[in-house]
C-alpha positions as CSV (number, residue, x, y, z in Angstrom):
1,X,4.5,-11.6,-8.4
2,X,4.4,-9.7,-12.1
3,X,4.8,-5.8,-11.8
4,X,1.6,-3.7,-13.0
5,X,3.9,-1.7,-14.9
6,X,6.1,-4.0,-16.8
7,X,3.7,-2.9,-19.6
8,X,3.9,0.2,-22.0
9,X,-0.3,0.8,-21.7
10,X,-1.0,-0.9,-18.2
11,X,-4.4,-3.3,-18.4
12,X,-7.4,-2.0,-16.0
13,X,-7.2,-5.1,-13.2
14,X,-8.3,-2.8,-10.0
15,X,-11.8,-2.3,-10.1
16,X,-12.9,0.5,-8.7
17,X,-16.3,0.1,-6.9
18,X,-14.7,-2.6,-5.2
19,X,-11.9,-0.7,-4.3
20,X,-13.8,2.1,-3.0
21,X,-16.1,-0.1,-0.6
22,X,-12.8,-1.8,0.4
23,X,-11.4,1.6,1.6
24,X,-15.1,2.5,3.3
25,X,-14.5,-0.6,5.4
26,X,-11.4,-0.2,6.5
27,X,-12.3,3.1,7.7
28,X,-14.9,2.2,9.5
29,X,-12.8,-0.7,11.2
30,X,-9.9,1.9,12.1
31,X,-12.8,4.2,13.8
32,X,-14.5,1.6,15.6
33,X,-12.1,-1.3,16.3
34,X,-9.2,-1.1,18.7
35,X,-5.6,-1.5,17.8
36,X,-6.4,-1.7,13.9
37,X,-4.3,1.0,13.1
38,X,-1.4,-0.4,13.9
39,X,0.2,-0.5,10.4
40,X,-0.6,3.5,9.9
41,X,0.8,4.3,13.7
42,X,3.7,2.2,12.2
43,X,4.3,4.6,9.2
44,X,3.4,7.6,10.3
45,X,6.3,7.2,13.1
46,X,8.6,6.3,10.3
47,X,7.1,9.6,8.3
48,X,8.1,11.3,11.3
49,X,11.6,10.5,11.6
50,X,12.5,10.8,7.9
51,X,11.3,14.1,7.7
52,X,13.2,15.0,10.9
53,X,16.3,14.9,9.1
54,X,15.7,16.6,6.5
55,X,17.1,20.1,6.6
56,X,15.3,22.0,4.1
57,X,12.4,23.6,4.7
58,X,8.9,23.3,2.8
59,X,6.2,26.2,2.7
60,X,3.7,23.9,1.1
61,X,2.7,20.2,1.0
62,X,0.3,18.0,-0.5
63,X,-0.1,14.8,1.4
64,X,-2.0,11.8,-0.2
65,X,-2.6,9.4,2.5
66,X,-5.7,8.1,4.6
67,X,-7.7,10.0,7.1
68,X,-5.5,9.1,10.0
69,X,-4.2,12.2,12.4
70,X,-0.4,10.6,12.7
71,X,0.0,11.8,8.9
72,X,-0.9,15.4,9.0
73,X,0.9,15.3,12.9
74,X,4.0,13.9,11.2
75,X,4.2,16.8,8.2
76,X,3.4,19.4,10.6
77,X,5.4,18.6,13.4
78,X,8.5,18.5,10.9
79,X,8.1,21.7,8.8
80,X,5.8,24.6,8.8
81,X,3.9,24.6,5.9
82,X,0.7,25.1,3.8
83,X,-1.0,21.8,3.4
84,X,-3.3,20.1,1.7
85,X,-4.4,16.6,1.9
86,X,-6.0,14.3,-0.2
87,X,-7.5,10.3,0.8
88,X,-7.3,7.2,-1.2
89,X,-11.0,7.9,-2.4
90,X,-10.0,11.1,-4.3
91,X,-7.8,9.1,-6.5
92,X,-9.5,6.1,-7.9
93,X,-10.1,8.2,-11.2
94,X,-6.3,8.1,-11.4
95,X,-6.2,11.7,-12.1
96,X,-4.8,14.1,-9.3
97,X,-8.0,17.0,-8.2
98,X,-5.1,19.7,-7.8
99,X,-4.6,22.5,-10.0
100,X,-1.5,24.0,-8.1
101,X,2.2,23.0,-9.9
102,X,4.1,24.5,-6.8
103,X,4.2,22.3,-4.5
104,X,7.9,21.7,-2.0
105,X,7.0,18.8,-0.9
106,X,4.6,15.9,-1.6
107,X,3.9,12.8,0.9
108,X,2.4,9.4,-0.5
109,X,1.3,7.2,1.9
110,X,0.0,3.7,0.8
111,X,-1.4,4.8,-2.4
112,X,0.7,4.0,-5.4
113,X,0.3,0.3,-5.4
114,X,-3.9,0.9,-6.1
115,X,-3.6,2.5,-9.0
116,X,-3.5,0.8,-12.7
117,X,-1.1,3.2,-14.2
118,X,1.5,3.6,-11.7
119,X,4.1,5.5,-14.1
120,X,1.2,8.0,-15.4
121,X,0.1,8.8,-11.7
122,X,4.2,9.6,-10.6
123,X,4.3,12.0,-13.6
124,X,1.5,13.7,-12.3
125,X,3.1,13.9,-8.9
126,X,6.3,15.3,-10.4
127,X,4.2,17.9,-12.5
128,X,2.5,19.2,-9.7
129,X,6.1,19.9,-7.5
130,X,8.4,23.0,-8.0
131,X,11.8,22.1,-9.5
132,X,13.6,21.5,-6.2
133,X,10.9,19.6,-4.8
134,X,10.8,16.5,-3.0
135,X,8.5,13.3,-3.5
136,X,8.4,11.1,-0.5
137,X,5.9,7.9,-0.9
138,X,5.7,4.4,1.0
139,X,4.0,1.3,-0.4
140,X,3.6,-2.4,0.0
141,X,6.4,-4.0,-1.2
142,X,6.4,-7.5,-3.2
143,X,7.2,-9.8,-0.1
144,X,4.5,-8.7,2.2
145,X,2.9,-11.3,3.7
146,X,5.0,-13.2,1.3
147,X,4.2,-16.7,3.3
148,X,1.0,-16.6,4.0
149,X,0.4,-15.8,0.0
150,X,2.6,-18.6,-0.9
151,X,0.5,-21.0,1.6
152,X,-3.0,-19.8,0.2
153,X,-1.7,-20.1,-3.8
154,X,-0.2,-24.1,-3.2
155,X,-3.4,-25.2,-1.5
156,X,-5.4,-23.9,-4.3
157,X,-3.4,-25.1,-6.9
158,X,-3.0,-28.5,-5.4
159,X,-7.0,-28.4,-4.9
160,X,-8.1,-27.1,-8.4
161,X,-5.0,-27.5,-10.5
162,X,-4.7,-23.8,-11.1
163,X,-4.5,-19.9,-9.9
164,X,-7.1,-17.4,-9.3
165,X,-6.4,-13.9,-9.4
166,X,-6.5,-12.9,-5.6
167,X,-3.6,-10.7,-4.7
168,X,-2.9,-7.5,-6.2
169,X,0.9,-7.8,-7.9
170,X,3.2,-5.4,-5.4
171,X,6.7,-4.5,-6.6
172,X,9.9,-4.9,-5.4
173,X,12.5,-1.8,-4.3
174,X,14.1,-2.1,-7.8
175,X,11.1,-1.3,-9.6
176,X,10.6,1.5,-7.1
177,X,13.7,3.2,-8.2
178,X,12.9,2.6,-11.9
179,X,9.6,4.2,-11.9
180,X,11.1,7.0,-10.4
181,X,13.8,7.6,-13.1
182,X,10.9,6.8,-15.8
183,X,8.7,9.5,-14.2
184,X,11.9,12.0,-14.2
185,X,12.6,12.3,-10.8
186,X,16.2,12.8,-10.4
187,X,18.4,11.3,-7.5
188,X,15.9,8.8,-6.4
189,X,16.6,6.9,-3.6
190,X,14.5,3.6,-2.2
191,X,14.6,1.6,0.9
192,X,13.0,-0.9,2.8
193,X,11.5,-0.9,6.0
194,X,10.0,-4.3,7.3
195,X,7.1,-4.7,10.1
196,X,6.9,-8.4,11.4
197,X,4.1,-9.4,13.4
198,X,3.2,-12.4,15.0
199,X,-0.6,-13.5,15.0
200,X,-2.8,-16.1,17.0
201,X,-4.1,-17.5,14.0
202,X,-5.2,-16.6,10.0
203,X,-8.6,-15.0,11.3
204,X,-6.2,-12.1,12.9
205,X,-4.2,-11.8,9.5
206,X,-7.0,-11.4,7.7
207,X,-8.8,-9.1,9.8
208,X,-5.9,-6.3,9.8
209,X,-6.3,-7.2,5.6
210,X,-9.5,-5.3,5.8
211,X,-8.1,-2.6,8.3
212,X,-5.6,-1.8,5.5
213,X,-8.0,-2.0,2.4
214,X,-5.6,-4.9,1.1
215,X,-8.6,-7.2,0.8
216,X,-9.4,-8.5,-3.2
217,X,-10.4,-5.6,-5.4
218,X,-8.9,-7.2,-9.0
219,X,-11.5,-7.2,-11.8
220,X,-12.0,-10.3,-13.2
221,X,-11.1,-12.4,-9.8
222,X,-13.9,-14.5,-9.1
223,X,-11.5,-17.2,-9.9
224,X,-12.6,-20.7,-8.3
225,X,-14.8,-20.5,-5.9
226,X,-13.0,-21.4,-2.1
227,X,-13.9,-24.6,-0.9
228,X,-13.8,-26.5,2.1
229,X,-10.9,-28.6,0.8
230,X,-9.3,-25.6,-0.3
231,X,-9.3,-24.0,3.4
232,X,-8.2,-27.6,5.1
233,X,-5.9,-27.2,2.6
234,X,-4.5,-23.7,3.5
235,X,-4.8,-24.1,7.3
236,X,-2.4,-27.7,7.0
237,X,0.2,-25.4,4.9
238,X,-0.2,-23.1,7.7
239,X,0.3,-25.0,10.5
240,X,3.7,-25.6,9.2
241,X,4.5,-22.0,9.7
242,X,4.2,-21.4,13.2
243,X,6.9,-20.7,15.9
244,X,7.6,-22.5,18.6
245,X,5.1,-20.3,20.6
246,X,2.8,-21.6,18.4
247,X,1.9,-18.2,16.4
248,X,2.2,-17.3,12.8
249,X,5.2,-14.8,12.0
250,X,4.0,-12.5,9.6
251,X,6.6,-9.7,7.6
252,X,4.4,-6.7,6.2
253,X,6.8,-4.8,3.9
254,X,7.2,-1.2,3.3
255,X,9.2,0.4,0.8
256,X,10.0,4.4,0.8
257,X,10.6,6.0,-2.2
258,X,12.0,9.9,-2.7
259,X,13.2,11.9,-5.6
């Protein structure tokens, strides 16, 4: 998948409105819906332990993430400070509400990768720290879901003889680090944390797609239409897939970035 910031002036393709109702949804699916929140308990124990070692302490913090207690439990369990937190709906004007420009620490969870101008949105984030701060952020990284993305672009293509635009681009961990020197963030450091799950069938995978806002919010992405064919088409590519228990491994990919 193409970065959205290979580009000097990156092109609009999330639309917002979309986006917004996207994250409504999954809101309402993590309040009501058992178990959906299994990619943020997932994270926010990871949060947890990479704080845990760090040995400095922070009297304030900004943490950009969504409403989910295990967030704000992590910061505050692993240094006393001042904070202030910000959701995913507070950001889709891609400019940062905060007038304060001394904060230690700022946490990014899951935001990065749904905004257009990725570089201009870290250079705010490095603005808004005190020179010895610290930027910790996770996002998607390019492989997630890698197969089932691969299955559902070969069965359209085969179908319709082309591509619609239906995933948003992720990047990889060497872009991560890149963006971090382009922003100015000295010794930046990225990593990779996988989560494999395996599911019953693609009505599961999709399901926790909506749980995490990850469903289609690109502008312009009406693309083809999805036909039956298109589906038979999918669900034979994904049959190939599955283990010898019969489910479909799935690797959600996570990739931390500090400076």
């Amino acid at each position: 998948m193409d970065s959205i910031v290979t580009q000097q002036s990156p092109p609009s393709i999330i639309e917002k409105y979309r986006l917004e109702l996207a994250c409504q949804r999954a809101r309402a699916r993590l309040d009501t819906i058992a178990g959906a929140d299994f990619h943020l308990q997932q994270i926010a124990e990871d949060l947890e332990q990479r704080l845990a070692v760090i040995k400095k302490s922070f009297r304030k913090s900004l943490l950009l993430a969504p409403r989910y207690s295990g967030f704000v439990d992590a910061v505050g369990e692993s240094m006393a400070t001042e904070a202030l937190q910000l959701d995913e709906s507070e950001l889709h004007n891609e400019q940062l509400p905060v007038d304060d420009f001394d904060f230690d620490i700022i946490v990014s969870i899951g935001q990065l990768h749904l905004i257009n101008d990725v570089p201009g949105m870290l250079s705010q984030l490095k603005q808004r720290l005190r020179p010895d701060g610290l930027l910790l952020a996770c996002v998607p990284g390019a492989n997630t879901i890698a197969n089932i993305r691969e299955c559902w672009m070969t069965a359209e293509a085969e179908v319709t003889g082309g591509l619609s635009s239906r995933f948003l681009p992720l990047f990889d961990v060497r872009t991560a680090g890149s963006l971090l020197q382009r922003a100015g963030f000295t010794l930046p450091v990225t990593d990779i944390d996988e989560v494999s799950v395996s599911y019953r069938d693609t009505g599961q995978i999709f399901a926790d797609l909506r749980s995490m806002a990850a469903t289609n919010v690109l502008v312009g992405s009406q693309g083809h239409a999805v036909t039956r064919q298109m589906w038979e088409k999918f669900n034979g590519k994904i049959a190939a897939q599955r283990d010898a228990r019969g489910k479909l491994p799935v690797s959600y990919e996570l990739i931390w970035m500090s400076g």
